[in-house]
Structure formats: structure tokens, C-alpha cells
Amino acid sequence: SVMHKCTVDRAAAGLLALGLTKGDRLGMWGPNTYEWILFQFATAKAGIILVSVNPVYQLQEAEFALRKVGCKAIVCPEQFKTQKYCNMLRQICPEIESSTPGDIKSARLPDLRSVIVLDNRQPGMLHFEDVMEAGSSQYVQQLQDLQKTISFDDPINIQFTSGTTGAPKGATLSHFNIVNNAYYVGKRLYILSPHPRICLPVPLYHCFGSVGGGMCMAVHGISLVFPSAGYDGKANIAALESERCTFIYGTPTMYVDMISQPDLAKYDLSSVETGIMAGSPCPPELVKKVISAMGIKGITIGYGTTENSPVTFCADPLDNIQRKSETVGFIMDHLEVKVVNPTTGEVVPLGELGEIMIRGYCVMLEYWGDQAKTEECITKSGWYKTGDIGSLDAYSYCRIEGRIKDMLIRGGENIYPAEIEQFLHTHPKVKEAQVVGVKDFRMGEEVCACIKLADGEKCTAEEIKAYCKGQVIPSLIFRAADLVPKQRIRQNQTLNLRLLQFTSSQQDNPLSVHSVSETQGPLIQIRIIQIL
């Protein structure tokens, strides 16, 4: 589909006709679709704040997000896969069923007035076509007048953080944040192909997709290819071939899935010149495997946070393999970075570890409705505290060693999980590895590596022990540990065990193997290993 200015203007005018005004919040709740991008630009033109709602949110999470920011309208499909969006909204707001479309009055979501459904018409809800038809010339003129009052510093988007350490926080981003980030990301990434065809499997509800995809499309004139509405590793590969994509975005997990496709070799990926891997820590060994298996020599690494809209570091596609696999690249143009001692706040010398802090156009406005949390992470002089531990070299290339909150203290010794994880990823049988802390009476905290094996592989504790000997920690002793309930295993559809708290048990017993069913997908086996 081609998105024309007049279509965006009609959608924006239609929203004004529904009674939305500058500063109101509209929630987008669903998978990657053309309409997601359309409303991204329509809301921006009308001064309406787009609220990116995670498409896998269930009742409690969705209600919290929509109520937190006071959404006046919600856009969603009736259903996608097992997610029944309209049914969930009716459970939160039973008043919808008997309401006049556009005039909902809900006890639990008091700001909500309109639900706009993208596919099948529903009682009490507006349809997408109703919005487009409502945008008459009267409201187009109102839109044009309104745009004279919109400032580059006005909020444009609210992105919810994952909430792994508490309730999700609404990172509030401005036009200035997002447009500049998209501009400089494109300047850094698209040097091999000025007008790339981008395969975009990453979700639009996240900055990686909406800024790196939707906004870059407008700023740099790129083409976006959605391989599937919901994530599908095989569909990614198929789209690269059929659409002759020249660039691909993905998280490390997505690249793992792509290179693990048993029939990968049959696909013609010769058009793919480069891509970016970001969204979570990128093991150096995985970067090398992607280059080898998919032939993407220009693959590069990026780093950032939602609060920084999002990219702050990115490698050059022409950088050597060492820089692209062992660092997250160098600081983006016109941003400032410093590394400080997290206790004293003093800047540390180059090469030494400390907390990474960022200042510049990328730093969010605030956490919506939470001044205290905002002041915790943004200093009075405008520096954003990332909470990440890392170091800088003389050329501003950055190495990330982990989160301050993830840092383990074993008998007074600081241990950074990322170092151990990166080494474990070099084992040919290891698909994913994450390291967490285990409470221990004597040492205070022990180190626990959680390993997900590659499909069809078998591995013993002795094999891992022998592989690690003399490499990461002087000695390894394997003990059993209790696994937390399976519902805490998955965060945003990826294996995310680092934030889990394990409790040591049966400490004198040998390694035990636990099988845990994922929410979706095949059974996974996680081997629990304590590293002493």
C-alpha cells in the first residue's frame, strides 16, 4: 500500500470529527498493520498523543495502561490469533455494548469515549471507515488551523516500559525526540542503500518499529515490508526473498529464529545488504553466525532505550567485525555520553566501567503522570541515567556489561552477567543463555546460568563445566535450583530470565533439568547451572 498525504489528512480530520482534540490520547492496540502507521501520522498531525499498547497485554495490563494515560479513543482489530481485543474491552467496559458509538461512558475507563475497530463492526464501537468518512472539508480546515498551534516539543507518543521491576511507566516522547532520532538513525544505517526496502518484523508498538520503521519511512523515503502481522521467523526469511528486501530489522531472538530455520539455505537472500540487531544484548557469537548463515555482511548493532526514543549508539555498517560484534557502536550524531561511577557520580576514565548517561535531543519529556520517577532518571542538567553498566573507548564505541540492577555481588565481588552470557553463547549447543542471582547464606548471592539448548541438542553439566573451565570464573560447581513458575518466564514473547529471582534448594544435589511449557510454541528445556 502507498500512504498519501491526503489519506493521513482524512484520518486526522476524522479523529477531530469524533471530538478528539490536541493533547488527547489515542491507544493503538494490535499487531503490525497499515492502519497502525496511518494513525501514527494522523495523530501527530492533529496534535493527538499516540499511546502504543502492547498487543499481547491481557485484561489487567490493558486496563492499567489505558487508565494511566486517560485514553479517549482506542483503535484495535476485533481479534488477532488468541487475542480477543473487543471482548477484553467489553469486559473492562461493559457499558460499551449499550453505548452510542463515540459516546462511551465507562466507570473503569472514565476518559474513554470511542473504540475504533479495524475489521468487523461491533455494537457500541465505530468502524475504521466511519473515521475516514467523517473527515469532511470542515474538519480538514480545522486540522490546518490546529497545526499552527503544534510545537516540536509537544508530546507525540507514549511508550510503556516493560514493567519488569514494577508497574509499567509511560515514557513520553515529543516530535523533536522522534523525528531527530529517525533522521540520524537513517543517516547512520542507510549508507549502503540510500532508499532501502526494509523487512520489519519488530513490533510497531515499540520504538524500534515505530521510529526505526514508520518514522524513518517518512524521513528517508524508505519502503517497509511487514513479513507478517504477528511474529513469524519463517515468514521473515520468505519476505526477504519474495520482496527483494535490502535491509532487515530484528532483535537477537529474531535472528536466532531465522538462522535456525532448517531450510534456510534454499532461500535467495542475495538482495539483503545489511540490517540491524538491537532491542536486547547481542552476543558477539550470534552476530558472526548471522553474517555466516545469512550472508549479511553489513549487519550492524544498535543500542538505546525507550526513554531515549530509542537509539543512542549504533555501529557503522562498514565497521570491522570486531567492533560490530563486541561493541554496540559509537554515539549517535549530536548526542552527549558520559560514563560515571554510579555511587559518586564522577566521570570515570576511558575503558573503565560505570553507568552510561545520555544527554541531547533524544531524552524523553517525562514518565507520564509520574514526576518522582522522572526525576529519578533525568538529572536537573538533562542527563538521562540509563541504568546500564558499560565503558567507552577513545572513539566513543561502547561496550555494555549489564544493568546496575542485574549486577551480582558474590562475597563482595561484583559480577556482570553479560560477560558470562556472551561466553556461554559461544558454545555450539547453546541457543540462549541468561544469568541471574541466587540467594546464598554464605556468599550472599551465587550466580545461576539458565541455558536454553538449540533444537535437537543434548548437553550435560559436565560438558558445560569443561567448556567454561578457565574461561569465565575459576571453578564451576553444579547444583540444583528451583525454577520459578512458568508464567514468569516470558516477557514480551522472548526468554527473559535475568530479572527472575531464584531460590537455591537441594544444594548438594547434582544438576537437575526442568521442562517448562512456553505460553506459545514448543516445550523448552532450561538447564539450571550455578557458577561458583
C-alpha positions as a printed NumPy array, in Angstrom:
array([[  0.   ,   0.   ,   0.   ],
       [  1.074,   3.568,  -0.66 ],
       [  0.339,   6.117,   2.065],
       [ -0.625,   9.504,   0.642],
       [ -0.742,  12.809,   2.491],
       [ -4.441,  13.184,   1.705],
       [ -5.192,   9.813,   3.356],
       [ -3.351,  10.85 ,   6.512],
       [ -5.189,  14.191,   6.499],
       [ -8.562,  12.436,   6.163],
       [ -7.773,  10.17 ,   9.105],
       [ -6.59 ,  13.126,  11.205],
       [ -9.673,  15.174,  10.306],
       [-11.853,  12.167,  11.113],
       [-10.384,  11.979,  14.606],
       [-11.175,  15.66 ,  15.132],
       [-14.739,  14.993,  13.958],
       [-15.058,  12.363,  16.692],
       [-14.3  ,  15.042,  19.265],
       [-10.619,  14.36 ,  19.903],
       [ -8.559,  17.489,  20.431],
       [ -4.903,  18.423,  20.755],
       [ -3.346,  16.637,  23.734],
       [ -5.934,  13.841,  23.886],
       [ -4.602,  10.282,  23.956],
       [ -5.457,   7.582,  21.402],
       [ -4.391,   3.991,  22.079],
       [ -3.195,   1.676,  19.283],
       [ -3.697,  -1.924,  20.399],
       [ -2.904,  -4.638,  17.909],
       [ -0.332,  -6.203,  15.58 ],
       [  1.627,  -4.592,  12.748],
       [ -0.784,  -3.261,  10.106],
       [ -1.05 ,  -0.474,   7.545],
       [ -3.558,   1.283,   9.812],
       [ -1.012,   1.386,  12.662],
       [  1.304,   3.528,  10.541],
       [ -1.619,   5.608,   9.239],
       [ -2.752,   6.546,  12.741],
       [  0.84 ,   7.178,  13.797],
       [  0.983,  10.109,  11.381],
       [ -2.677,  11.139,  11.652],
       [ -2.426,  11.62 ,  15.407],
       [  0.822,  13.573,  15.055],
       [ -0.75 ,  15.965,  12.541],
       [ -3.735,  16.544,  14.834],
       [ -1.651,  17.03 ,  17.983],
       [ -3.147,  13.865,  19.471],
       [ -0.808,  11.676,  21.525],
       [ -0.493,   8.114,  20.226],
       [ -0.327,   5.548,  23.027],
       [  1.487,   2.372,  21.971],
       [ -0.258,  -0.524,  23.723],
       [  1.492,  -3.894,  23.747],
       [ -0.64 ,  -6.227,  21.561],
       [ -0.157,  -9.125,  23.998],
       [ -1.477,  -7.202,  27.013],
       [ -4.198,  -9.038,  28.885],
       [ -7.101,  -7.517,  30.82 ],
       [ -5.253,  -6.165,  33.844],
       [ -2.308,  -4.777,  31.86 ],
       [ -4.509,  -3.176,  29.204],
       [ -6.794,  -1.556,  31.763],
       [ -3.807,  -0.175,  33.674],
       [ -2.214,   1.322,  30.548],
       [ -5.399,   2.87 ,  29.16 ],
       [ -6.436,   4.282,  32.522],
       [ -2.935,   5.529,  33.42 ],
       [ -2.765,   7.884,  30.448],
       [ -6.52 ,   8.52 ,  30.118],
       [ -7.089,   7.278,  26.576],
       [-10.071,   8.975,  24.919],
       [-10.07 ,   6.562,  21.981],
       [ -8.747,   3.086,  21.242],
       [ -8.022,   1.563,  17.822],
       [ -7.866,  -2.236,  17.539],
       [ -8.92 ,  -5.226,  15.443],
       [-11.694,  -7.441,  16.754],
       [ -9.227, -10.277,  17.268],
       [ -5.739, -11.408,  16.329],
       [ -4.805, -15.024,  16.954],
       [ -5.809, -15.712,  20.572],
       [ -6.073, -12.022,  21.487],
       [ -9.763, -11.053,  21.524],
       [ -9.398,  -7.293,  21.826],
       [-13.052,  -6.302,  21.578],
       [-14.099,  -8.959,  24.071],
       [-11.478,  -7.745,  26.539],
       [-12.639,  -4.153,  26.154],
       [-16.214,  -5.253,  26.817],
       [-15.06 ,  -6.975,  29.994],
       [-13.296,  -3.815,  31.154],
       [-16.134,  -1.563,  29.964],
       [-19.442,  -3.467,  29.861],
       [-21.121,  -0.124,  29.08 ],
       [-19.786,  -0.313,  25.5  ],
       [-22.466,  -2.794,  24.412],
       [-25.323,  -0.355,  25.061],
       [-23.474,   2.862,  24.178],
       [-23.878,   5.069,  21.15 ],
       [-20.641,   4.732,  19.137],
       [-18.388,   7.643,  20.049],
       [-20.193,   8.339,  23.314],
       [-18.99 ,   5.634,  25.706],
       [-19.264,   6.411,  29.398],
       [-17.256,   3.876,  31.391],
       [-16.796,   3.613,  35.141],
       [-13.402,   1.892,  34.914],
       [-12.068,   3.962,  31.991],
       [-13.714,   7.337,  32.623],
       [-11.844,   9.155,  29.823],
       [-12.79 ,   6.656,  27.111],
       [-15.311,   7.807,  24.502],
       [-14.578,   5.858,  21.319],
       [-13.445,   2.402,  20.291],
       [-12.489,   2.192,  16.61 ],
       [-12.443,  -1.355,  15.256],
       [-10.398,  -2.1  ,  12.137],
       [-12.242,  -5.119,  10.78 ],
       [-15.682,  -6.443,  11.805],
       [-18.277,  -3.957,  13.048],
       [-19.152,  -4.274,  16.738],
       [-22.041,  -2.924,  18.863],
       [-21.184,   0.38 ,  20.517],
       [-17.974,   0.771,  18.51 ],
       [-17.026,   2.852,  15.496],
       [-15.523,   1.312,  12.381],
       [-12.336,   2.485,  10.697],
       [-14.352,   3.569,   7.648],
       [-16.563,   5.744,   9.869],
       [-13.489,   7.718,  10.887],
       [-12.288,   8.139,   7.319],
       [-15.736,   9.267,   6.127],
       [-16.111,  11.746,   8.999],
       [-13.131,  13.796,   7.83 ],
       [-15.114,  16.357,   5.809],
       [-13.681,  19.601,   4.423],
       [-14.828,  21.398,   7.597],
       [-12.567,  19.235,   9.742],
       [ -9.725,  19.34 ,   7.219],
       [ -9.766,  23.133,   7.624],
       [ -9.881,  22.696,  11.415],
       [ -6.857,  20.414,  11.103],
       [ -4.927,  23.017,   9.12 ],
       [ -5.715,  25.709,  11.689],
       [ -4.744,  23.381,  14.536],
       [ -1.338,  22.648,  13.044],
       [ -0.341,  26.288,  13.537],
       [ -0.507,  25.689,  17.302],
       [  1.54 ,  22.476,  17.385],
       [  5.097,  22.782,  18.717],
       [  8.037,  20.479,  18.057],
       [  8.31 ,  19.971,  21.823],
       [  4.715,  18.758,  22.173],
       [  4.268,  15.094,  23.152],
       [  3.569,  12.794,  20.227],
       [  3.844,   9.28 ,  21.644],
       [  3.632,   7.4  ,  24.945],
       [  5.592,   4.141,  25.061],
       [  5.153,   1.837,  28.034],
       [  8.249,   0.307,  29.552],
       [  8.175,  -3.429,  30.229],
       [  7.359,  -3.069,  33.899],
       [  9.617,  -5.964,  34.964],
       [ 10.58 ,  -4.09 ,  38.134],
       [  7.19 ,  -2.561,  38.875],
       [  4.161,  -1.094,  37.138],
       [  4.809,  -0.042,  33.514],
       [  5.876,   3.588,  33.117],
       [  4.726,   5.743,  30.208],
       [  7.798,   7.2  ,  28.504],
       [  6.506,  10.352,  26.799],
       [  8.247,  11.337,  23.562],
       [  7.995,  14.548,  21.537],
       [  8.05 ,  15.334,  17.812],
       [ 11.585,  16.639,  18.394],
       [ 12.68 ,  13.349,  20.017],
       [ 11.303,  11.037,  17.372],
       [ 11.947,  12.952,  14.147],
       [ 15.58 ,  13.655,  15.029],
       [ 16.208,  10.086,  16.142],
       [ 14.77 ,   8.722,  12.897],
       [ 16.819,  11.178,  10.849],
       [ 20.167,  10.334,  12.437],
       [ 19.452,   6.598,  12.565],
       [ 18.82 ,   6.628,   8.827],
       [ 21.975,   8.635,   8.151],
       [ 23.982,   6.048,  10.077],
       [ 22.317,   2.907,   8.722],
       [ 21.404,   3.504,   5.094],
       [ 24.822,   4.353,   3.678],
       [ 24.952,   1.166,   1.587],
       [ 21.47 ,   1.697,   0.159],
       [ 20.035,   5.241,   0.3  ],
       [ 16.429,   4.057,  -0.268],
       [ 16.305,   0.573,   1.231],
       [ 13.473,  -1.936,   1.197],
       [ 13.225,  -2.844,   4.866],
       [ 11.845,  -6.093,   6.233],
       [ 10.244,  -5.057,   9.541],
       [  9.326,  -7.984,  11.809],
       [  9.781,  -5.94 ,  15.005],
       [  6.527,  -4.711,  16.603],
       [  5.285,  -1.203,  15.885],
       [  4.17 ,  -0.75 ,  19.477],
       [  7.861,  -0.481,  20.35 ],
       [ 10.167,   2.405,  19.376],
       [ 12.317,   0.031,  17.357],
       [  9.407,  -0.443,  14.949],
       [  7.556,   2.875,  15.099],
       [ 10.601,   5.173,  14.995],
       [ 13.082,   2.946,  13.166],
       [ 10.343,   1.82 ,  10.793],
       [  7.396,   4.198,  10.484],
       [  9.194,   7.485,  11.104],
       [ 12.274,   6.506,   9.088],
       [  9.915,   5.7  ,   6.212],
       [  8.685,   9.305,   6.159],
       [ 12.037,  10.975,   6.833],
       [ 14.174,   8.927,   4.433],
       [ 11.694,   7.704,   1.817],
       [ 12.226,   4.015,   2.514],
       [  9.867,   1.13 ,   1.772],
       [  8.57 ,  -1.013,   4.635],
       [  7.705,  -4.681,   4.282],
       [  5.667,  -6.358,   7.031],
       [  6.522, -10.067,   6.686],
       [  3.525, -10.965,   8.865],
       [  1.094,  -9.255,  11.23 ],
       [  2.435, -11.299,  14.146],
       [  5.985, -12.507,  14.56 ],
       [  6.932, -15.491,  12.369],
       [ 10.596, -16.385,  11.818],
       [  9.947, -18.327,   8.618],
       [  7.841, -15.5  ,   7.192],
       [ 10.797, -13.149,   7.714],
       [ 13.033, -15.268,   5.505],
       [ 10.311, -15.697,   2.882],
       [  9.706, -11.929,   2.734],
       [ 13.409, -11.185,   2.308],
       [ 13.392, -13.341,  -0.812],
       [  9.987, -12.52 ,  -2.325],
       [ 10.158,  -8.754,  -1.735],
       [ 13.883,  -8.479,  -2.531],
       [ 14.472,  -6.634,   0.724],
       [ 17.844,  -4.942,   1.119],
       [ 17.691,  -4.372,   4.882],
       [ 16.252,  -6.175,   7.901],
       [ 15.491,  -5.139,  11.469],
       [ 15.407,  -7.646,  14.299],
       [ 16.088,  -8.482,  17.914],
       [ 18.709, -11.129,  18.753],
       [ 15.921, -13.666,  19.333],
       [ 14.501, -12.986,  15.868],
       [ 17.883, -13.558,  14.251],
       [ 18.303, -16.78 ,  16.239],
       [ 14.971, -17.968,  14.847],
       [ 15.928, -17.028,  11.292],
       [ 19.3  , -18.755,  11.236],
       [ 17.7  , -21.798,  12.898],
       [ 15.279, -22.369,  10.006],
       [ 16.08 , -25.876,   8.705],
       [ 15.545, -24.834,   5.062],
       [ 17.36 , -21.5  ,   5.284],
       [ 19.792, -22.452,   2.514],
       [ 17.032, -22.745,  -0.091],
       [ 16.131, -19.043,   0.128],
       [ 17.792, -16.441,  -2.075],
       [ 18.928, -13.71 ,   0.31 ],
       [ 21.371, -12.085,  -2.098],
       [ 19.451,  -8.792,  -2.078],
       [ 19.982,  -8.291,   1.675],
       [ 22.935,  -5.946,   2.089],
       [ 22.652,  -5.039,   5.736],
       [ 20.467,  -4.983,   8.815],
       [ 20.379,  -4.005,  12.448],
       [ 20.278,  -6.167,  15.561],
       [ 19.046,  -4.406,  18.693],
       [ 16.408,  -4.49 ,  21.414],
       [ 18.356,  -6.657,  23.873],
       [ 22.001,  -7.687,  24.426],
       [ 23.543,  -9.045,  21.205],
       [ 26.011, -11.903,  21.807],
       [ 29.128, -11.474,  19.611],
       [ 28.912, -15.09 ,  18.505],
       [ 25.365, -14.543,  17.207],
       [ 26.476, -11.576,  15.098],
       [ 29.127, -13.753,  13.479],
       [ 26.622, -16.57 ,  12.884],
       [ 24.202, -14.185,  11.144],
       [ 26.95 , -12.964,   8.827],
       [ 27.938, -16.546,   8.062],
       [ 24.482, -18.126,   7.728],
       [ 22.57 , -15.293,   6.044],
       [ 25.411, -13.546,   4.228],
       [ 24.501, -10.136,   5.676],
       [ 27.985,  -8.648,   5.781],
       [ 26.691,  -5.179,   6.626],
       [ 24.796,  -6.277,   9.736],
       [ 25.221,  -3.754,  12.499],
       [ 24.393,  -3.363,  16.184],
       [ 22.343,  -0.697,  17.897],
       [ 21.678,   0.263,  21.496],
       [ 19.192,   2.537,  23.164],
       [ 16.23 ,   2.764,  25.486],
       [ 12.578,   3.666,  25.066],
       [ 13.279,   6.766,  27.147],
       [ 15.852,   7.836,  24.532],
       [ 13.442,   7.489,  21.614],
       [ 15.283,   4.986,  21.232],
       [ 18.74 ,   4.799,  19.566],
       [ 21.805,   6.318,  21.24 ],
       [ 24.625,   4.104,  19.895],
       [ 24.928,   2.36 ,  16.554],
       [ 27.775,   0.815,  14.616],
       [ 28.564,   1.797,  11.046],
       [ 27.671,  -0.964,   8.542],
       [ 31.245,  -0.677,   7.237],
       [ 32.844,  -1.189,  10.658],
       [ 35.022,  -4.26 ,  11.089],
       [ 33.584,  -7.425,  12.586],
       [ 35.328,  -6.924,  15.914],
       [ 33.671,  -3.56 ,  16.515],
       [ 30.284,  -4.799,  15.314],
       [ 30.353,  -7.942,  17.43 ],
       [ 31.997,  -6.667,  20.609],
       [ 30.52 ,  -3.158,  20.953],
       [ 27.127,  -1.532,  20.426],
       [ 28.658,   1.038,  18.095],
       [ 29.503,   4.69 ,  18.669],
       [ 27.413,   7.572,  19.954],
       [ 24.795,   8.988,  17.57 ],
       [ 25.43 ,  12.386,  15.997],
       [ 24.709,  15.414,  18.199],
       [ 24.288,  13.397,  21.396],
       [ 26.468,  13.505,  24.505],
       [ 27.523,  10.5  ,  26.559],
       [ 29.447,  10.1  ,  29.772],
       [ 30.275,   7.105,  31.961],
       [ 30.149,   7.752,  35.688],
       [ 30.779,   5.975,  38.941],
       [ 27.198,   5.047,  39.951],
       [ 27.964,   5.755,  43.611],
       [ 29.834,   9.064,  43.394],
       [ 28.625,  10.383,  40.039],
       [ 32.199,  11.163,  38.983],
       [ 33.206,  10.574,  35.357],
       [ 35.433,   7.501,  35.037],
       [ 38.439,   7.215,  32.673],
       [ 38.036,   5.726,  29.197],
       [ 37.906,   1.945,  29.303],
       [ 36.625,   1.768,  32.869],
       [ 33.161,   0.536,  33.786],
       [ 30.447,   2.847,  35.043],
       [ 26.863,   3.9  ,  34.444],
       [ 26.143,   5.213,  30.953],
       [ 24.397,   8.597,  30.858],
       [ 22.981,  10.329,  27.772],
       [ 22.068,  13.943,  27.017],
       [ 20.597,  15.528,  23.901],
       [ 17.603,  15.633,  21.569],
       [ 16.68 ,  12.023,  22.303],
       [ 15.853,  12.294,  26.02 ],
       [ 12.129,  11.858,  26.7  ],
       [  9.943,  14.594,  28.14 ],
       [  8.843,  12.602,  31.187],
       [  7.197,   9.48 ,  32.514],
       [  3.537,  10.313,  32.052],
       [  1.973,  11.391,  35.329],
       [  4.967,  10.332,  37.408],
       [  7.216,  13.224,  38.351],
       [  9.077,  11.252,  41.025],
       [ 10.152,   8.503,  38.61 ],
       [ 11.075,  11.127,  36.025],
       [ 13.355,  12.935,  38.475],
       [ 14.993,   9.637,  39.425],
       [ 16.315,   9.103,  35.899],
       [ 16.734,  12.609,  34.415],
       [ 19.078,  14.992,  36.203],
       [ 18.477,  18.73 ,  36.517],
       [ 21.124,  19.281,  33.843],
       [ 19.325,  16.997,  31.384],
       [ 21.357,  13.785,  31.682],
       [ 19.379,  10.544,  31.388],
       [ 20.573,   7.722,  33.645],
       [ 20.351,   4.544,  31.581],
       [ 20.957,   2.173,  34.489],
       [ 23.326,   0.253,  32.196],
       [ 26.931,  -0.542,  33.065],
       [ 29.445,  -0.095,  30.278],
       [ 32.636,   1.543,  29.066],
       [ 33.758,   3.855,  26.259],
       [ 36.877,   3.745,  24.142],
       [ 38.677,   6.735,  22.64 ],
       [ 36.409,   6.685,  19.569],
       [ 33.167,   6.617,  21.631],
       [ 32.472,   2.964,  20.868],
       [ 30.609,   1.486,  23.794],
       [ 30.691,  -1.924,  25.452],
       [ 27.677,  -2.871,  27.562],
       [ 28.369,  -5.163,  30.513],
       [ 24.89 ,  -5.312,  32.04 ],
       [ 22.361,  -3.491,  34.184],
       [ 23.215,  -1.927,  37.539],
       [ 20.251,  -3.81 ,  38.987],
       [ 21.485,  -7.042,  37.382],
       [ 24.974,  -6.752,  38.838],
       [ 25.603,  -9.66 ,  41.187],
       [ 27.68 ,  -9.334,  44.342],
       [ 29.215, -12.669,  45.329],
       [ 31.161, -12.46 ,  48.565],
       [ 31.914,  -8.789,  47.907],
       [ 32.941,  -9.334,  44.263],
       [ 30.994,  -7.523,  41.522],
       [ 29.974,  -9.877,  38.712],
       [ 28.336,  -8.705,  35.47 ],
       [ 26.019, -11.304,  33.877],
       [ 26.622, -10.142,  30.302],
       [ 30.241, -11.328,  30.338],
       [ 29.219, -14.863,  31.326],
       [ 26.273, -14.882,  28.915],
       [ 28.423, -13.847,  25.979],
       [ 30.83 , -16.687,  26.644],
       [ 28.054, -19.276,  27.026],
       [ 26.645, -18.187,  23.653],
       [ 29.874, -19.347,  22.01 ],
       [ 29.001, -22.968,  22.849],
       [ 27.606, -24.566,  19.657],
       [ 24.756, -26.284,  21.514],
       [ 23.545, -23.182,  23.351],
       [ 20.675, -21.241,  21.79 ],
       [ 20.074, -18.757,  24.613],
       [ 21.714, -18.137,  27.963],
       [ 20.87 , -15.716,  30.726],
       [ 22.413, -15.283,  34.14 ],
       [ 20.586, -14.447,  37.367],
       [ 21.398, -14.274,  41.044],
       [ 20.572, -16.988,  43.569],
       [ 20.368, -16.141,  47.258],
       [ 23.064, -17.884,  49.29 ],
       [ 23.575, -17.829,  53.056],
       [ 27.376, -17.793,  52.952],
       [ 28.181, -15.752,  49.855],
       [ 25.108, -13.519,  49.906],
       [ 24.497, -14.262,  46.255],
       [ 25.532, -17.007,  43.875],
       [ 25.464, -16.982,  40.092],
       [ 22.975, -19.089,  38.154],
       [ 23.189, -19.593,  34.386],
       [ 19.931, -20.541,  32.658],
       [ 20.586, -22.238,  29.352],
       [ 18.181, -22.985,  26.524],
       [ 19.641, -25.581,  24.169],
       [ 19.434, -25.401,  20.396],
       [ 16.707, -27.527,  18.848],
       [ 17.549, -31.223,  18.922],
       [ 20.682, -30.784,  21.013],
       [ 21.559, -32.593,  24.234],
       [ 24.12 , -31.375,  26.71 ],
       [ 25.389, -32.476,  30.104],
       [ 26.515, -30.437,  33.066],
       [ 29.991, -31.895,  32.684],
       [ 30.201, -30.675,  29.096],
       [ 29.312, -27.103,  30.038],
       [ 31.68 , -27.274,  33.018],
       [ 34.575, -28.403,  30.851],
       [ 33.811, -25.72 ,  28.268],
       [ 33.817, -22.952,  30.89 ],
       [ 36.868, -24.11 ,  32.826],
       [ 39.476, -21.388,  32.964],
       [ 37.388, -19.063,  30.803],
       [ 34.916, -17.071,  32.889],
       [ 35.242, -17.958,  36.595],
       [ 37.969, -20.092,  38.225],
       [ 35.774, -23.033,  39.167],
       [ 32.31 , -24.321,  38.418],
       [ 30.168, -26.418,  40.717],
       [ 26.735, -27.533,  39.578],
       [ 23.807, -27.562,  41.924],
       [ 20.065, -27.825,  41.536],
       [ 17.773, -24.829,  41.833],
       [ 14.038, -24.443,  41.922],
       [ 12.547, -22.87 ,  38.808],
       [ 10.099, -20.003,  39.204],
       [  6.529, -20.509,  37.909],
       [  6.351, -20.731,  34.139],
       [  4.144, -17.644,  33.792],
       [  7.14 , -15.508,  34.827],
       [  9.389, -16.988,  32.167],
       [  8.218, -14.973,  29.172],
       [  8.424, -11.222,  28.805],
       [  7.306,  -9.683,  25.509],
       [  7.46 , -13.099,  23.784],
       [ 11.159, -13.691,  24.476],
       [ 13.049, -15.732,  27.005],
       [ 13.887, -13.197,  29.712],
       [ 15.149, -14.848,  32.857],
       [ 17.644, -12.281,  34.091],
       [ 15.135, -10.396,  36.202],
       [ 13.835, -13.519,  37.884],
       [ 14.81 , -14.29 ,  41.456],
       [ 15.723, -17.888,  42.033],
       [ 15.918, -19.589,  45.419],
       [ 18.612, -22.162,  45.978],
       [ 17.471, -25.631,  47.021],
       [ 18.913, -29.13 ,  47.339],
       [ 22.332, -27.53 ,  47.12 ],
       [ 24.276, -30.736,  47.416],
       [ 22.385, -32.486,  44.628],
       [ 23.68 , -32.707,  41.058],
       [ 22.324, -30.655,  38.164],
       [ 18.615, -31.078,  37.577],
       [ 16.753, -30.487,  34.338],
       [ 13.399, -28.717,  34.32 ],
       [ 10.985, -28.696,  31.381],
       [  8.718, -25.669,  31.12 ],
       [  5.931, -25.11 ,  28.617],
       [  6.027, -21.725,  26.892],
       [  2.868, -19.669,  26.541],
       [  3.032, -20.44 ,  22.841],
       [  5.37 , -22.667,  20.899],
       [  7.256, -25.859,  21.698],
       [  8.412, -27.201,  25.035],
       [ 11.675, -25.678,  26.193],
       [ 14.239, -27.279,  28.414],
       [ 16.16 , -24.977,  30.712],
       [ 19.184, -26.385,  32.476],
       [ 19.889, -24.662,  35.756],
       [ 23.597, -24.264,  36.485],
       [ 25.148, -22.482,  39.42 ],
       [ 28.539, -20.966,  38.757],
       [ 30.759, -20.554,  41.794]])
